[in-house]
PDB file of C-alpha atoms in Angstrom:
ATOM      1  CA  UNK A   1     110.790  83.138 110.991  1.00 50.00           C
ATOM      2  CA  UNK A   2     109.066  86.475 111.373  1.00 47.00           C
ATOM      3  CA  UNK A   3     108.948  87.170 107.637  1.00 50.00           C
ATOM      4  CA  UNK A   4     107.203  83.899 106.859  1.00 56.00           C
ATOM      5  CA  UNK A   5     104.856  84.193 109.824  1.00 51.00           C
ATOM      6  CA  UNK A   6     103.810  87.707 108.881  1.00 53.00           C
ATOM      7  CA  UNK A   7     103.245  86.664 105.286  1.00 56.00           C
ATOM      8  CA  UNK A   8     101.171  83.679 106.387  1.00 57.00           C
ATOM      9  CA  UNK A   9      99.010  85.826 108.654  1.00 54.00           C
ATOM     10  CA  UNK A  10      98.485  88.385 105.890  1.00 60.00           C
ATOM     11  CA  UNK A  11      97.502  85.690 103.387  1.00 61.00           C
ATOM     12  CA  UNK A  12      95.155  84.101 105.918  1.00 56.00           C
ATOM     13  CA  UNK A  13      93.483  87.455 106.523  1.00 58.00           C
ATOM     14  CA  UNK A  14      92.993  87.808 102.775  1.00 59.00           C
ATOM     15  CA  UNK A  15      91.371  84.376 102.633  1.00 61.00           C
ATOM     16  CA  UNK A  16      89.052  85.223 105.515  1.00 56.00           C
ATOM     17  CA  UNK A  17      88.025  88.460 103.818  1.00 57.00           C
ATOM     18  CA  UNK A  18      87.158  86.470 100.701  1.00 57.00           C
ATOM     19  CA  UNK A  19      85.123  84.045 102.780  1.00 55.00           C
ATOM     20  CA  UNK A  20      83.366  86.850 104.620  1.00 55.00           C
ATOM     21  CA  UNK A  21      84.548  85.686 108.048  1.00 58.00           C
ATOM     22  CA  UNK A  22      84.850  89.225 109.337  1.00 55.00           C
ATOM     23  CA  UNK A  23      85.393  88.630 113.048  1.00 59.00           C
ATOM     24  CA  UNK A  24      88.231  86.188 112.361  1.00 60.00           C
ATOM     25  CA  UNK A  25      89.749  88.695 109.939  1.00 60.00           C
ATOM     26  CA  UNK A  26      89.804  91.400 112.585  1.00 61.00           C
ATOM     27  CA  UNK A  27      91.513  89.086 115.055  1.00 61.00           C
ATOM     28  CA  UNK A  28      94.157  88.191 112.483  1.00 61.00           C
ATOM     29  CA  UNK A  29      94.722  91.867 111.693  1.00 60.00           C
ATOM     30  CA  UNK A  30      95.430  92.458 115.373  1.00 57.00           C
ATOM     31  CA  UNK A  31      97.936  89.579 115.366  1.00 56.00           C
ATOM     32  CA  UNK A  32      99.607  90.990 112.259  1.00 57.00           C
ATOM     33  CA  UNK A  33      99.929  94.364 113.974  1.00 52.00           C
ATOM     34  CA  UNK A  34     101.720  92.801 116.954  1.00 46.00           C
ATOM     35  CA  UNK A  35     104.177  90.927 114.707  1.00 52.00           C
ATOM     36  CA  UNK A  36     104.976  93.999 112.646  1.00 47.00           C
ATOM     37  CA  UNK A  37     105.423  96.163 115.738  1.00 40.00           C
ATOM     38  CA  UNK A  38     107.934  93.669 117.105  1.00 43.00           C
ATOM     39  CA  UNK A  39     109.846  93.981 113.839  1.00 47.00           C
ATOM     40  CA  UNK A  40     110.077  97.766 114.419  1.00 48.00           C
ATOM     41  CA  UNK A  41     108.218  98.886 111.325  1.00 62.00           C
ATOM     42  CA  UNK A  42     106.749 102.337 112.002  1.00 71.00           C
ATOM     43  CA  UNK A  43     103.889 101.841 114.496  1.00 69.00           C
ATOM     44  CA  UNK A  44     102.195 104.915 112.994  1.00 74.00           C
ATOM     45  CA  UNK A  45     102.123 103.275 109.557  1.00 81.00           C
ATOM     46  CA  UNK A  46     101.012  99.889 110.894  1.00 79.00           C
ATOM     47  CA  UNK A  47      98.137 101.362 112.890  1.00 78.00           C
ATOM     48  CA  UNK A  48      96.885 103.448 109.982  1.00 82.00           C
ATOM     49  CA  UNK A  49      97.264 100.667 107.412  1.00 84.00           C
ATOM     50  CA  UNK A  50      95.430  98.057 109.429  1.00 83.00           C
ATOM     51  CA  UNK A  51      92.677 100.514 110.324  1.00 83.00           C
ATOM     52  CA  UNK A  52      92.278 101.289 106.629  1.00 86.00           C
ATOM     53  CA  UNK A  53      92.081  97.574 105.807  1.00 86.00           C
ATOM     54  CA  UNK A  54      89.539  96.975 108.573  1.00 84.00           C
ATOM     55  CA  UNK A  55      87.399  99.865 107.320  1.00 85.00           C
ATOM     56  CA  UNK A  56      86.941  98.104 103.971  1.00 87.00           C
ATOM     57  CA  UNK A  57      86.139  94.620 105.313  1.00 84.00           C
ATOM     58  CA  UNK A  58      82.395  95.322 105.492  1.00 83.00           C
ATOM     59  CA  UNK A  59      82.017  97.803 102.653  1.00 88.00           C
ATOM     60  CA  UNK A  60      84.456  96.508 100.025  1.00 89.00           C
ATOM     61  CA  UNK A  61      85.958  93.063 100.759  1.00 88.00           C
ATOM     62  CA  UNK A  62      87.819  92.980  97.436  1.00 89.00           C
ATOM     63  CA  UNK A  63      89.538  96.255  98.307  1.00 89.00           C
ATOM     64  CA  UNK A  64      90.362  94.936 101.780  1.00 88.00           C
ATOM     65  CA  UNK A  65      91.966  91.848 100.260  1.00 87.00           C
ATOM     66  CA  UNK A  66      93.999  93.963  97.819  1.00 88.00           C
ATOM     67  CA  UNK A  67      95.284  96.122 100.667  1.00 90.00           C
ATOM     68  CA  UNK A  68      96.194  93.081 102.761  1.00 87.00           C
ATOM     69  CA  UNK A  69      98.310  91.775  99.892  1.00 87.00           C
ATOM     70  CA  UNK A  70      99.983  95.171  99.506  1.00 88.00           C
ATOM     71  CA  UNK A  71     100.702  95.185 103.245  1.00 87.00           C
ATOM     72  CA  UNK A  72     102.157  91.675 102.978  1.00 83.00           C
ATOM     73  CA  UNK A  73     104.376  92.752 100.082  1.00 84.00           C
ATOM     74  CA  UNK A  74     105.589  95.797 101.965  1.00 85.00           C
ATOM     75  CA  UNK A  75     106.366  93.875 105.146  1.00 80.00           C
ATOM     76  CA  UNK A  76     108.123  91.041 103.292  1.00 79.00           C
ATOM     77  CA  UNK A  77     110.360  93.581 101.606  1.00 81.00           C
ATOM     78  CA  UNK A  78     110.999  95.445 104.853  1.00 77.00           C
ATOM     79  CA  UNK A  79     111.755  92.251 106.816  1.00 72.00           C
ATOM     80  CA  UNK A  80     113.906  90.576 104.198  1.00 67.00           C
ATOM     81  CA  UNK A  81     117.388  89.357 105.071  1.00 54.00           C
ATOM     82  CA  UNK A  82     118.925  89.105 101.616  1.00 53.00           C
ATOM     83  CA  UNK A  83     121.611  91.775 101.970  1.00 60.00           C
ATOM     84  CA  UNK A  84     122.058  95.468 102.563  1.00 81.00           C
ATOM     85  CA  UNK A  85     121.469  96.627  98.990  1.00 87.00           C
ATOM     86  CA  UNK A  86     118.652  96.677  96.474  1.00 90.00           C
ATOM     87  CA  UNK A  87     117.897  98.448  93.179  1.00 93.00           C
ATOM     88  CA  UNK A  88     115.974 101.623  92.449  1.00 95.00           C
ATOM     89  CA  UNK A  89     113.328  99.511  90.670  1.00 95.00           C
ATOM     90  CA  UNK A  90     112.801  97.224  93.668  1.00 92.00           C
ATOM     91  CA  UNK A  91     112.653 100.094  96.122  1.00 93.00           C
ATOM     92  CA  UNK A  92     110.013 101.751  93.934  1.00 95.00           C
ATOM     93  CA  UNK A  93     107.987  98.528  93.996  1.00 92.00           C
ATOM     94  CA  UNK A  94     107.945  98.675  97.794  1.00 90.00           C
ATOM     95  CA  UNK A  95     107.048 102.373  97.710  1.00 94.00           C
ATOM     96  CA  UNK A  96     104.171 101.492  95.375  1.00 93.00           C
ATOM     97  CA  UNK A  97     102.713  99.189  98.046  1.00 90.00           C
ATOM     98  CA  UNK A  98     103.333 101.769 100.762  1.00 91.00           C
ATOM     99  CA  UNK A  99     101.557 104.536  98.853  1.00 94.00           C
ATOM    100  CA  UNK A 100      98.578 102.342  97.944  1.00 92.00           C
ATOM    101  CA  UNK A 101      98.079 101.721 101.653  1.00 92.00           C
ATOM    102  CA  UNK A 102      98.400 105.406 102.475  1.00 92.00           C
ATOM    103  CA  UNK A 103      96.010 106.385  99.684  1.00 91.00           C
ATOM    104  CA  UNK A 104      93.409 104.040 101.159  1.00 90.00           C
ATOM    105  CA  UNK A 105      93.474 106.415 104.102  1.00 88.00           C
ATOM    106  CA  UNK A 106      94.100 109.769 102.402  1.00 90.00           C
ATOM    107  CA  UNK A 107      92.029 109.228  99.263  1.00 89.00           C
ATOM    108  CA  UNK A 108      92.390 112.140  96.845  1.00 89.00           C
ATOM    109  CA  UNK A 109      94.249 114.153  99.480  1.00 92.00           C
ATOM    110  CA  UNK A 110      97.442 112.275  98.559  1.00 94.00           C
ATOM    111  CA  UNK A 111      98.713 112.820  95.031  1.00 94.00           C
ATOM    112  CA  UNK A 112     101.875 111.276  93.603  1.00 95.00           C
ATOM    113  CA  UNK A 113     104.070 112.199  90.658  1.00 96.00           C
ATOM    114  CA  UNK A 114     106.851 109.863  89.525  1.00 95.00           C
ATOM    115  CA  UNK A 115     109.574 110.864  87.091  1.00 95.00           C
ATOM    116  CA  UNK A 116     112.188 108.152  86.630  1.00 96.00           C
ATOM    117  CA  UNK A 117     114.828 107.844  83.929  1.00 96.00           C
ATOM    118  CA  UNK A 118     114.908 104.191  82.753  1.00 95.00           C
ATOM    119  CA  UNK A 119     118.710 104.274  82.912  1.00 94.00           C
ATOM    120  CA  UNK A 120     118.701 104.501  86.707  1.00 95.00           C
ATOM    121  CA  UNK A 121     116.249 101.674  87.500  1.00 95.00           C
ATOM    122  CA  UNK A 122     119.064  99.123  87.812  1.00 93.00           C
ATOM    123  CA  UNK A 123     121.211 101.396  90.006  1.00 95.00           C
ATOM    124  CA  UNK A 124     122.168  99.701  93.270  1.00 94.00           C
ATOM    125  CA  UNK A 125     121.199 101.652  96.389  1.00 94.00           C
ATOM    126  CA  UNK A 126     121.233 100.942 100.126  1.00 89.00           C
ATOM    127  CA  UNK A 127     118.201  98.893 101.150  1.00 86.00           C
ATOM    128  CA  UNK A 128     115.292 101.084 102.341  1.00 85.00           C
ATOM    129  CA  UNK A 129     116.951 104.377 101.450  1.00 91.00           C
ATOM    130  CA  UNK A 130     114.134 105.980  99.408  1.00 94.00           C
ATOM    131  CA  UNK A 131     111.047 104.609 101.191  1.00 91.00           C
ATOM    132  CA  UNK A 132     111.803 106.332 104.536  1.00 88.00           C
ATOM    133  CA  UNK A 133     112.043 109.655 102.674  1.00 94.00           C
ATOM    134  CA  UNK A 134     108.599 109.077 101.174  1.00 95.00           C
ATOM    135  CA  UNK A 135     107.188 108.130 104.574  1.00 90.00           C
ATOM    136  CA  UNK A 136     108.725 111.274 106.069  1.00 90.00           C
ATOM    137  CA  UNK A 137     107.025 113.345 103.355  1.00 94.00           C
ATOM    138  CA  UNK A 138     103.652 111.766 104.127  1.00 93.00           C
ATOM    139  CA  UNK A 139     103.888 111.910 107.915  1.00 88.00           C
ATOM    140  CA  UNK A 140     105.616 115.217 108.484  1.00 88.00           C
ATOM    141  CA  UNK A 141     104.754 117.048 105.286  1.00 91.00           C
ATOM    142  CA  UNK A 142     101.261 116.203 104.100  1.00 93.00           C
ATOM    143  CA  UNK A 143      99.441 114.688 107.068  1.00 88.00           C
ATOM    144  CA  UNK A 144      99.442 117.998 108.922  1.00 85.00           C
ATOM    145  CA  UNK A 145      98.399 119.994 105.853  1.00 90.00           C
ATOM    146  CA  UNK A 146      94.701 120.642 105.421  1.00 86.00           C
ATOM    147  CA  UNK A 147      93.679 119.251 102.069  1.00 88.00           C
ATOM    148  CA  UNK A 148      96.765 117.057 101.745  1.00 88.00           C
ATOM    149  CA  UNK A 149      99.135 117.592  98.863  1.00 94.00           C
ATOM    150  CA  UNK A 150     101.532 116.059  96.375  1.00 96.00           C
ATOM    151  CA  UNK A 151     104.686 113.983  96.632  1.00 96.00           C
ATOM    152  CA  UNK A 152     107.048 114.051  93.658  1.00 97.00           C
ATOM    153  CA  UNK A 153     109.635 111.273  93.345  1.00 98.00           C
ATOM    154  CA  UNK A 154     112.339 111.901  90.766  1.00 97.00           C
ATOM    155  CA  UNK A 155     115.287 109.737  89.710  1.00 97.00           C
ATOM    156  CA  UNK A 156     117.550 111.317  87.105  1.00 97.00           C
ATOM    157  CA  UNK A 157     120.612 110.160  85.183  1.00 96.00           C
ATOM    158  CA  UNK A 158     123.499 112.505  86.013  1.00 96.00           C
ATOM    159  CA  UNK A 159     126.257 110.731  84.120  1.00 94.00           C
ATOM    160  CA  UNK A 160     128.265 108.811  86.712  1.00 94.00           C
ATOM    161  CA  UNK A 161     125.543 109.309  89.316  1.00 96.00           C
ATOM    162  CA  UNK A 162     121.839 108.725  89.834  1.00 97.00           C
ATOM    163  CA  UNK A 163     120.199 111.698  91.531  1.00 98.00           C
ATOM    164  CA  UNK A 164     117.075 110.832  93.505  1.00 98.00           C
ATOM    165  CA  UNK A 165     114.763 113.415  95.035  1.00 98.00           C
ATOM    166  CA  UNK A 166     111.625 113.169  97.146  1.00 98.00           C
ATOM    167  CA  UNK A 167     109.692 116.429  97.315  1.00 97.00           C
ATOM    168  CA  UNK A 168     106.438 117.370  99.008  1.00 96.00           C
ATOM    169  CA  UNK A 169     104.397 120.562  99.073  1.00 95.00           C
ATOM    170  CA  UNK A 170     103.476 120.094 102.713  1.00 93.00           C
ATOM    171  CA  UNK A 171     104.018 122.114 105.866  1.00 93.00           C
ATOM    172  CA  UNK A 172     107.818 122.127 105.681  1.00 92.00           C
ATOM    173  CA  UNK A 173     110.442 122.110 108.431  1.00 89.00           C
ATOM    174  CA  UNK A 174     112.358 124.913 110.094  1.00 88.00           C
ATOM    175  CA  UNK A 175     115.812 124.773 108.405  1.00 89.00           C
ATOM    176  CA  UNK A 176     117.548 124.836 111.791  1.00 89.00           C
ATOM    177  CA  UNK A 177     115.488 121.856 112.926  1.00 87.00           C
ATOM    178  CA  UNK A 178     116.331 120.012 109.702  1.00 87.00           C
ATOM    179  CA  UNK A 179     120.034 120.613 110.317  1.00 87.00           C
ATOM    180  CA  UNK A 180     119.692 119.334 113.884  1.00 85.00           C
ATOM    181  CA  UNK A 181     117.897 116.220 112.625  1.00 83.00           C
ATOM    182  CA  UNK A 182     120.770 115.312 110.306  1.00 85.00           C
ATOM    183  CA  UNK A 183     123.245 116.037 113.101  1.00 82.00           C
ATOM    184  CA  UNK A 184     121.402 113.610 115.392  1.00 75.00           C
ATOM    185  CA  UNK A 185     120.308 116.334 117.787  1.00 70.00           C
ATOM    186  CA  UNK A 186     116.553 115.660 117.831  1.00 67.00           C
ATOM    187  CA  UNK A 187     115.908 112.075 119.015  1.00 62.00           C
ATOM    188  CA  UNK A 188     112.636 110.666 117.698  1.00 62.00           C
ATOM    189  CA  UNK A 189     112.092 113.483 115.197  1.00 68.00           C
ATOM    190  CA  UNK A 190     112.330 112.632 111.476  1.00 75.00           C
ATOM    191  CA  UNK A 191     114.302 109.489 112.345  1.00 76.00           C
ATOM    192  CA  UNK A 192     113.983 108.206 108.772  1.00 79.00           C
ATOM    193  CA  UNK A 193     115.873 111.204 107.394  1.00 85.00           C
ATOM    194  CA  UNK A 194     118.643 110.845 109.939  1.00 85.00           C
ATOM    195  CA  UNK A 195     119.066 107.109 109.395  1.00 84.00           C
ATOM    196  CA  UNK A 196     119.205 107.375 105.605  1.00 88.00           C
ATOM    197  CA  UNK A 197     121.686 110.258 105.804  1.00 90.00           C
ATOM    198  CA  UNK A 198     123.954 108.255 108.129  1.00 87.00           C
ATOM    199  CA  UNK A 199     123.840 105.188 105.868  1.00 87.00           C
ATOM    200  CA  UNK A 200     124.580 107.183 102.724  1.00 90.00           C
ATOM    201  CA  UNK A 201     127.600 108.783 104.386  1.00 89.00           C
ATOM    202  CA  UNK A 202     128.813 105.446 105.717  1.00 89.00           C
ATOM    203  CA  UNK A 203     128.542 103.667 102.353  1.00 89.00           C
ATOM    204  CA  UNK A 204     129.602 106.383  99.911  1.00 91.00           C
ATOM    205  CA  UNK A 205     131.347 109.073 101.972  1.00 91.00           C
ATOM    206  CA  UNK A 206     130.278 112.347 103.548  1.00 91.00           C
ATOM    207  CA  UNK A 207     129.841 114.041 100.175  1.00 93.00           C
ATOM    208  CA  UNK A 208     126.883 111.722  99.547  1.00 94.00           C
ATOM    209  CA  UNK A 209     124.886 112.709 102.623  1.00 93.00           C
ATOM    210  CA  UNK A 210     121.331 113.917 102.118  1.00 94.00           C
ATOM    211  CA  UNK A 211     120.675 117.457 100.933  1.00 94.00           C
ATOM    212  CA  UNK A 212     117.519 118.893 102.528  1.00 94.00           C
ATOM    213  CA  UNK A 213     115.853 122.046 101.200  1.00 94.00           C
ATOM    214  CA  UNK A 214     112.916 123.180 103.320  1.00 93.00           C
ATOM    215  CA  UNK A 215     111.229 125.987 105.187  1.00 92.00           C
ATOM    216  CA  UNK A 216     108.097 126.338 107.282  1.00 93.00           C
ATOM    217  CA  UNK A 217     105.095 126.434 104.983  1.00 90.00           C
ATOM    218  CA  UNK A 218     107.218 125.837 101.878  1.00 92.00           C
ATOM    219  CA  UNK A 219     107.374 122.049 101.629  1.00 93.00           C
ATOM    220  CA  UNK A 220     110.479 119.866 101.736  1.00 95.00           C
ATOM    221  CA  UNK A 221     112.847 118.488  99.107  1.00 97.00           C
ATOM    222  CA  UNK A 222     115.336 115.743  99.982  1.00 97.00           C
ATOM    223  CA  UNK A 223     118.049 114.834  97.477  1.00 97.00           C
ATOM    224  CA  UNK A 224     120.547 111.976  97.358  1.00 96.00           C
ATOM    225  CA  UNK A 225     123.258 111.170  94.836  1.00 97.00           C
ATOM    226  CA  UNK A 226     124.330 107.558  94.267  1.00 96.00           C
ATOM    227  CA  UNK A 227     127.219 106.311  92.088  1.00 94.00           C
ATOM    228  CA  UNK A 228     125.838 104.277  89.182  1.00 91.00           C
ATOM    229  CA  UNK A 229     128.972 102.136  89.083  1.00 84.00           C
ATOM    230  CA  UNK A 230     129.910 100.497  92.373  1.00 81.00           C
ATOM    231  CA  UNK A 231     132.776  97.959  92.431  1.00 67.00           C
ATOM    232  CA  UNK A 232     131.524  94.632  93.744  1.00 71.00           C
ATOM    233  CA  UNK A 233     127.879  95.664  93.500  1.00 74.00           C
ATOM    234  CA  UNK A 234     125.546  95.330  90.538  1.00 72.00           C
ATOM    235  CA  UNK A 235     121.863  94.755  89.886  1.00 73.00           C
ATOM    236  CA  UNK A 236     122.672  91.139  89.000  1.00 67.00           C
ATOM    237  CA  UNK A 237     124.362  90.578  92.365  1.00 64.00           C
ATOM    238  CA  UNK A 238     121.544  92.059  94.440  1.00 67.00           C
ATOM    239  CA  UNK A 239     118.953  89.582  95.712  1.00 52.00           C
ATOM    240  CA  UNK A 240     115.564  91.066  94.861  1.00 50.00           C
ATOM    241  CA  UNK A 241     113.330  88.082  95.505  1.00 43.00           C
ATOM    242  CA  UNK A 242     111.229  89.691  98.222  1.00 39.00           C
ATOM    243  CA  UNK A 243     107.668  90.607  97.256  1.00 38.00           C
ATOM    244  CA  UNK A 244     106.236  90.788  93.760  1.00 38.00           C
ATOM    245  CA  UNK A 245     108.469  91.822  90.853  1.00 37.00           C
ATOM    246  CA  UNK A 246     108.919  95.505  90.148  1.00 38.00           C
ATOM    247  CA  UNK A 247     107.193  96.962  87.137  1.00 41.00           C
ATOM    248  CA  UNK A 248     109.743  97.381  84.318  1.00 38.00           C
ATOM    249  CA  UNK A 249     109.274 101.145  84.377  1.00 40.00           C
ATOM    250  CA  UNK A 250     109.076 101.459  88.167  1.00 40.00           C
ATOM    251  CA  UNK A 251     105.467 102.563  87.772  1.00 46.00           C
ATOM    252  CA  UNK A 252     103.640 103.796  90.862  1.00 47.00           C
ATOM    253  CA  UNK A 253     100.047 104.577  91.630  1.00 41.00           C
ATOM    254  CA  UNK A 254      98.962 107.750  89.795  1.00 37.00           C
TER     255      UNK A 254
END
């Protein structure tokens, strides 16, 4: 299927980079882009990631190979068909790959802080519920800010709940626009926020919708609250075979 094909193309690109067959590598990168686009991963992210990989093929083949493997990990996780839920630890592993690819492009302009309570790593969450918030912070918060900025990902133990926040010190959003986004009134704008909010409400109830704190020029903070105990769902019951294993502490790039 698509997952296997994308993984095979990514691994083949990595092999070509190792062998120094640069023209073949570029052709395979183009093929990988088409496959990922068809799978509806963000075209913006695909374009930037593959451009970043291509930029290292001549100057740093080892770096190019590392980024290809990170891209393969990210796409395998995103394409997987092993259920609608994952764990905080596994989602952080995918975010790790995502941010490594973005940092290849941003360099020191993208800084990341991670603060995660070990108690929440096994908490079950809807699949791809944190990563879109991080991508929103990069695309709409930091990319437009001269000099870049910092993303802070926090997961705290709040007794019966895990509270997860993604904060950036970027350009911010007009609060009225943010409210319209969550209400579905701005098609194509901040679609990741809207989709995650809708899924959280559907799974856990309206009281678990996203909380967005933002203003123009003041950055954006997005908060979600997830029950730690969910009848019928547990870390042991969630299939987390996609990609490489998560680090025990959910560690991300510094």
